[in-house]
Amino acid sequence: MAEYKLNTSELPEKAEQLRAGDRVLLSGVVYTSRDAAHKRIVQMIEKGEALPFDLKGACIYYAGPTPAPDGLPIGSCGPTTSGRMDPYAPTLLDRGLTAMIGKGGRNDEVCRAIERNKAVYLCAIGGAGALAAKCVKSCEEIAFFDLGCESVKRIVIKDFPLVVGIDCHSGNMFHS
């Protein structure tokens, strides 16, 4: 298993090098989105509407951060269970999404979409939302404001510790 220090802008190029079990310190722009926002994004795709962010090369973090305390860019922002996004993930991957961050396994359709699109699924530590928040340098709410903590946010992270859960070569930490 290897260790990488990467920027999200490098993921489209580097995703093929990553293998399940590798450790990654990730920096750069990430978008938060959970199931309600994913549903809306897929509906926008189906209607041909402009999306709140460009999916090509993007990284989505399955999180619903809490409000920021005074002097901090964000509150607690731990990962949510990724399986809730499984109905939507293949559509987003097929339209250019490069990486997803969450916790837990993914269904077979998502795994095939990861392989087909040379993408990667990264896992964050569940239950450590306050620790994850320390890696967030800025946060801007950009879409679906009515969803509260589950609105889409553009966050900038620095050295966020992750593990490759599923790679584009059929490597999967969740399969024995």
PDB file of C-alpha atoms in Angstrom:
ATOM      1  CA  MET A   1       0.000   0.000   0.000  1.00  0.00           C
ATOM      2  CA  ALA A   2       1.247   3.403  -0.984  1.00  0.00           C
ATOM      3  CA  GLU A   3       0.804   6.874   0.450  1.00  0.00           C
ATOM      4  CA  TYR A   4      -0.028   9.913  -1.664  1.00  0.00           C
ATOM      5  CA  LYS A   5      -0.284  13.634  -1.090  1.00  0.00           C
ATOM      6  CA  LEU A   6      -2.614  14.903  -3.826  1.00  0.00           C
ATOM      7  CA  ASN A   7      -4.611  17.909  -4.887  1.00  0.00           C
ATOM      8  CA  THR A   8      -8.145  17.322  -6.155  1.00  0.00           C
ATOM      9  CA  SER A   9      -7.087  18.863  -9.477  1.00  0.00           C
ATOM     10  CA  GLU A  10      -4.685  15.906  -9.911  1.00  0.00           C
ATOM     11  CA  LEU A  11      -7.312  13.216  -9.357  1.00  0.00           C
ATOM     12  CA  PRO A  12      -8.450  12.880 -13.001  1.00  0.00           C
ATOM     13  CA  GLU A  13      -4.855  12.097 -13.936  1.00  0.00           C
ATOM     14  CA  LYS A  14      -3.830  10.127 -10.835  1.00  0.00           C
ATOM     15  CA  ALA A  15      -6.966   8.071 -10.076  1.00  0.00           C
ATOM     16  CA  GLU A  16      -5.699   5.146 -12.173  1.00  0.00           C
ATOM     17  CA  GLN A  17      -2.555   4.918 -10.002  1.00  0.00           C
ATOM     18  CA  LEU A  18      -4.513   4.576  -6.766  1.00  0.00           C
ATOM     19  CA  ARG A  19      -5.222   1.149  -5.317  1.00  0.00           C
ATOM     20  CA  ALA A  20      -7.647   0.011  -2.629  1.00  0.00           C
ATOM     21  CA  GLY A  21      -5.948   0.424   0.726  1.00  0.00           C
ATOM     22  CA  ASP A  22      -3.671   3.285  -0.337  1.00  0.00           C
ATOM     23  CA  ARG A  23      -3.627   6.288   1.977  1.00  0.00           C
ATOM     24  CA  VAL A  24      -4.201   9.770   0.590  1.00  0.00           C
ATOM     25  CA  LEU A  25      -3.764  13.229   2.087  1.00  0.00           C
ATOM     26  CA  LEU A  26      -6.096  15.243  -0.130  1.00  0.00           C
ATOM     27  CA  SER A  27      -6.113  19.018  -0.619  1.00  0.00           C
ATOM     28  CA  GLY A  28      -8.106  21.260  -2.934  1.00  0.00           C
ATOM     29  CA  VAL A  29     -11.729  21.939  -3.869  1.00  0.00           C
ATOM     30  CA  VAL A  30     -14.426  19.458  -2.853  1.00  0.00           C
ATOM     31  CA  TYR A  31     -18.226  19.772  -3.051  1.00  0.00           C
ATOM     32  CA  THR A  32     -20.453  18.483  -0.263  1.00  0.00           C
ATOM     33  CA  SER A  33     -23.595  16.704  -1.369  1.00  0.00           C
ATOM     34  CA  ARG A  34     -25.901  14.137   0.159  1.00  0.00           C
ATOM     35  CA  ASP A  35     -28.910  12.182  -1.130  1.00  0.00           C
ATOM     36  CA  ALA A  36     -31.448  15.054  -1.380  1.00  0.00           C
ATOM     37  CA  ALA A  37     -28.952  17.207  -3.305  1.00  0.00           C
ATOM     38  CA  HIS A  38     -27.917  14.242  -5.466  1.00  0.00           C
ATOM     39  CA  LYS A  39     -31.543  13.648  -6.404  1.00  0.00           C
ATOM     40  CA  ARG A  40     -31.904  17.289  -7.466  1.00  0.00           C
ATOM     41  CA  ILE A  41     -28.653  17.219  -9.447  1.00  0.00           C
ATOM     42  CA  VAL A  42     -29.760  14.125 -11.374  1.00  0.00           C
ATOM     43  CA  GLN A  43     -33.147  15.771 -12.047  1.00  0.00           C
ATOM     44  CA  MET A  44     -31.306  18.839 -13.382  1.00  0.00           C
ATOM     45  CA  ILE A  45     -29.228  16.590 -15.671  1.00  0.00           C
ATOM     46  CA  GLU A  46     -32.399  14.906 -16.953  1.00  0.00           C
ATOM     47  CA  LYS A  47     -33.945  18.327 -17.694  1.00  0.00           C
ATOM     48  CA  GLY A  48     -30.770  19.624 -19.346  1.00  0.00           C
ATOM     49  CA  GLU A  49     -30.382  22.383 -16.749  1.00  0.00           C
ATOM     50  CA  ALA A  50     -27.091  23.966 -15.679  1.00  0.00           C
ATOM     51  CA  LEU A  51     -25.594  22.298 -12.609  1.00  0.00           C
ATOM     52  CA  PRO A  52     -24.380  24.152  -9.511  1.00  0.00           C
ATOM     53  CA  PHE A  53     -20.812  22.987 -10.252  1.00  0.00           C
ATOM     54  CA  ASP A  54     -18.970  21.301 -13.109  1.00  0.00           C
ATOM     55  CA  LEU A  55     -18.943  17.529 -12.641  1.00  0.00           C
ATOM     56  CA  LYS A  56     -15.933  17.059 -14.934  1.00  0.00           C
ATOM     57  CA  GLY A  57     -13.008  16.199 -12.698  1.00  0.00           C
ATOM     58  CA  ALA A  58     -14.980  17.034  -9.547  1.00  0.00           C
ATOM     59  CA  CYS A  59     -14.759  15.422  -6.125  1.00  0.00           C
ATOM     60  CA  ILE A  60     -17.917  15.094  -4.011  1.00  0.00           C
ATOM     61  CA  TYR A  61     -17.792  14.598  -0.247  1.00  0.00           C
ATOM     62  CA  TYR A  62     -20.875  12.903   1.189  1.00  0.00           C
ATOM     63  CA  ALA A  63     -21.283  15.213   4.152  1.00  0.00           C
ATOM     64  CA  GLY A  64     -23.795  17.604   5.656  1.00  0.00           C
ATOM     65  CA  PRO A  65     -21.608  19.965   7.670  1.00  0.00           C
ATOM     66  CA  THR A  66     -23.012  21.670  10.743  1.00  0.00           C
ATOM     67  CA  PRO A  67     -22.992  25.469  11.002  1.00  0.00           C
ATOM     68  CA  ALA A  68     -19.614  27.063  11.590  1.00  0.00           C
ATOM     69  CA  PRO A  69     -18.760  28.195  15.094  1.00  0.00           C
ATOM     70  CA  ASP A  70     -17.381  31.726  15.428  1.00  0.00           C
ATOM     71  CA  GLY A  71     -13.980  32.074  13.795  1.00  0.00           C
ATOM     72  CA  LEU A  72     -14.093  28.758  11.894  1.00  0.00           C
ATOM     73  CA  PRO A  73     -15.069  28.063   8.261  1.00  0.00           C
ATOM     74  CA  ILE A  74     -17.232  25.032   9.088  1.00  0.00           C
ATOM     75  CA  GLY A  75     -18.697  22.965  11.901  1.00  0.00           C
ATOM     76  CA  SER A  76     -18.425  19.208  12.235  1.00  0.00           C
ATOM     77  CA  CYS A  77     -18.283  17.557   8.801  1.00  0.00           C
ATOM     78  CA  GLY A  78     -17.886  13.820   9.026  1.00  0.00           C
ATOM     79  CA  PRO A  79     -18.817  11.475   6.184  1.00  0.00           C
ATOM     80  CA  THR A  80     -22.287  10.048   5.786  1.00  0.00           C
ATOM     81  CA  THR A  81     -23.128   6.536   4.587  1.00  0.00           C
ATOM     82  CA  SER A  82     -22.292   6.426   0.889  1.00  0.00           C
ATOM     83  CA  GLY A  83     -24.842   3.775  -0.033  1.00  0.00           C
ATOM     84  CA  ARG A  84     -27.601   6.391   0.074  1.00  0.00           C
ATOM     85  CA  MET A  85     -26.004   8.018  -2.990  1.00  0.00           C
ATOM     86  CA  ASP A  86     -25.726   4.747  -4.940  1.00  0.00           C
ATOM     87  CA  PRO A  87     -28.887   5.366  -7.045  1.00  0.00           C
ATOM     88  CA  TYR A  88     -27.329   8.622  -8.334  1.00  0.00           C
ATOM     89  CA  ALA A  89     -23.570   7.982  -8.391  1.00  0.00           C
ATOM     90  CA  PRO A  90     -23.340   6.147 -11.764  1.00  0.00           C
ATOM     91  CA  THR A  91     -25.073   9.054 -13.538  1.00  0.00           C
ATOM     92  CA  LEU A  92     -22.660  11.554 -11.993  1.00  0.00           C
ATOM     93  CA  LEU A  93     -19.621   9.372 -12.703  1.00  0.00           C
ATOM     94  CA  ASP A  94     -20.696   8.942 -16.336  1.00  0.00           C
ATOM     95  CA  ARG A  95     -20.797  12.753 -16.609  1.00  0.00           C
ATOM     96  CA  GLY A  96     -17.259  13.272 -15.362  1.00  0.00           C
ATOM     97  CA  LEU A  97     -17.224  12.969 -11.570  1.00  0.00           C
ATOM     98  CA  THR A  98     -13.753  11.709 -10.652  1.00  0.00           C
ATOM     99  CA  ALA A  99     -13.896  11.038  -6.926  1.00  0.00           C
ATOM    100  CA  MET A 100     -16.333  10.464  -4.101  1.00  0.00           C
ATOM    101  CA  ILE A 101     -15.578  10.631  -0.378  1.00  0.00           C
ATOM    102  CA  GLY A 102     -17.751   8.850   2.156  1.00  0.00           C
ATOM    103  CA  LYS A 103     -17.956   5.811   4.379  1.00  0.00           C
ATOM    104  CA  GLY A 104     -19.091   2.249   3.826  1.00  0.00           C
ATOM    105  CA  GLY A 105     -19.355  -0.019   0.805  1.00  0.00           C
ATOM    106  CA  ARG A 106     -20.943   0.671  -2.576  1.00  0.00           C
ATOM    107  CA  ASN A 107     -23.220  -1.448  -4.755  1.00  0.00           C
ATOM    108  CA  ASP A 108     -22.044  -3.312  -7.861  1.00  0.00           C
ATOM    109  CA  GLU A 109     -23.430  -0.707 -10.274  1.00  0.00           C
ATOM    110  CA  VAL A 110     -21.382   2.030  -8.603  1.00  0.00           C
ATOM    111  CA  CYS A 111     -18.276  -0.185  -8.652  1.00  0.00           C
ATOM    112  CA  ARG A 112     -18.711  -0.776 -12.390  1.00  0.00           C
ATOM    113  CA  ALA A 113     -19.162   2.983 -12.956  1.00  0.00           C
ATOM    114  CA  ILE A 114     -15.957   3.670 -10.987  1.00  0.00           C
ATOM    115  CA  GLU A 115     -14.081   1.204 -13.220  1.00  0.00           C
ATOM    116  CA  ARG A 116     -15.690   2.432 -16.454  1.00  0.00           C
ATOM    117  CA  ASN A 117     -14.865   6.055 -15.704  1.00  0.00           C
ATOM    118  CA  LYS A 118     -11.424   5.508 -14.135  1.00  0.00           C
ATOM    119  CA  ALA A 119     -12.647   7.177 -10.962  1.00  0.00           C
ATOM    120  CA  VAL A 120     -11.979   6.493  -7.284  1.00  0.00           C
ATOM    121  CA  TYR A 121     -13.952   6.120  -4.062  1.00  0.00           C
ATOM    122  CA  LEU A 122     -12.161   7.473  -1.008  1.00  0.00           C
ATOM    123  CA  CYS A 123     -13.127   6.697   2.573  1.00  0.00           C
ATOM    124  CA  ALA A 124     -13.033   9.108   5.487  1.00  0.00           C
ATOM    125  CA  ILE A 125     -13.117   8.137   9.155  1.00  0.00           C
ATOM    126  CA  GLY A 126     -16.680   7.927  10.428  1.00  0.00           C
ATOM    127  CA  GLY A 127     -17.417   9.535  13.779  1.00  0.00           C
ATOM    128  CA  ALA A 128     -14.583  12.037  13.444  1.00  0.00           C
ATOM    129  CA  GLY A 129     -16.455  15.036  12.039  1.00  0.00           C
ATOM    130  CA  ALA A 130     -14.720  17.539  14.327  1.00  0.00           C
ATOM    131  CA  LEU A 131     -11.327  16.196  13.235  1.00  0.00           C
ATOM    132  CA  ALA A 132     -12.340  16.378   9.543  1.00  0.00           C
ATOM    133  CA  ALA A 133     -13.423  19.995  10.059  1.00  0.00           C
ATOM    134  CA  LYS A 134      -9.843  20.908  11.002  1.00  0.00           C
ATOM    135  CA  CYS A 135      -8.852  20.120   7.389  1.00  0.00           C
ATOM    136  CA  VAL A 136     -11.406  22.581   5.946  1.00  0.00           C
ATOM    137  CA  LYS A 137      -9.895  25.967   5.116  1.00  0.00           C
ATOM    138  CA  SER A 138     -12.964  27.611   3.553  1.00  0.00           C
ATOM    139  CA  CYS A 139     -16.630  26.885   2.930  1.00  0.00           C
ATOM    140  CA  GLU A 140     -19.150  28.531   0.605  1.00  0.00           C
ATOM    141  CA  GLU A 141     -22.762  27.427   0.250  1.00  0.00           C
ATOM    142  CA  ILE A 142     -23.485  27.318  -3.509  1.00  0.00           C
ATOM    143  CA  ALA A 143     -26.809  25.513  -4.103  1.00  0.00           C
ATOM    144  CA  PHE A 144     -30.035  24.166  -2.623  1.00  0.00           C
ATOM    145  CA  PHE A 145     -29.992  26.534   0.339  1.00  0.00           C
ATOM    146  CA  ASP A 146     -33.363  25.181   1.508  1.00  0.00           C
ATOM    147  CA  LEU A 147     -31.664  21.885   2.422  1.00  0.00           C
ATOM    148  CA  GLY A 148     -29.871  23.489   5.371  1.00  0.00           C
ATOM    149  CA  CYS A 149     -26.808  21.506   6.405  1.00  0.00           C
ATOM    150  CA  GLU A 150     -27.348  19.277   3.361  1.00  0.00           C
ATOM    151  CA  SER A 151     -27.056  22.146   0.857  1.00  0.00           C
ATOM    152  CA  VAL A 152     -24.240  21.901  -1.679  1.00  0.00           C
ATOM    153  CA  LYS A 153     -21.111  23.598  -0.411  1.00  0.00           C
ATOM    154  CA  ARG A 154     -17.792  24.325  -2.079  1.00  0.00           C
ATOM    155  CA  ILE A 155     -15.109  23.598   0.477  1.00  0.00           C
ATOM    156  CA  VAL A 156     -11.352  23.855   0.275  1.00  0.00           C
ATOM    157  CA  ILE A 157      -9.519  21.155   2.211  1.00  0.00           C
ATOM    158  CA  LYS A 158      -5.892  20.725   3.214  1.00  0.00           C
ATOM    159  CA  ASP A 159      -4.316  17.331   3.938  1.00  0.00           C
ATOM    160  CA  PHE A 160      -7.615  15.533   4.553  1.00  0.00           C
ATOM    161  CA  PRO A 161      -6.670  11.935   5.533  1.00  0.00           C
ATOM    162  CA  LEU A 162      -8.432   9.323   3.383  1.00  0.00           C
ATOM    163  CA  VAL A 163      -8.090   5.685   2.342  1.00  0.00           C
ATOM    164  CA  VAL A 164      -8.845   4.385  -1.143  1.00  0.00           C
ATOM    165  CA  GLY A 165     -11.904   2.186  -0.624  1.00  0.00           C
ATOM    166  CA  ILE A 166     -12.596   1.252  -4.260  1.00  0.00           C
ATOM    167  CA  ASP A 167     -10.237   1.767  -7.174  1.00  0.00           C
ATOM    168  CA  CYS A 168     -10.814   1.607 -10.926  1.00  0.00           C
ATOM    169  CA  HIS A 169      -9.069  -1.784 -11.207  1.00  0.00           C
ATOM    170  CA  SER A 170     -11.714  -3.779  -9.269  1.00  0.00           C
ATOM    171  CA  GLY A 171      -9.857  -3.268  -5.989  1.00  0.00           C
ATOM    172  CA  ASN A 172     -12.390  -3.035  -3.189  1.00  0.00           C
ATOM    173  CA  MET A 173     -11.648  -2.921   0.554  1.00  0.00           C
ATOM    174  CA  PHE A 174     -15.215  -3.999   1.236  1.00  0.00           C
ATOM    175  CA  HIS A 175     -14.899  -7.350  -0.553  1.00  0.00           C
ATOM    176  CA  SER A 176     -12.951 -10.166   1.024  1.00  0.00           C
TER     177      SER A 176
END
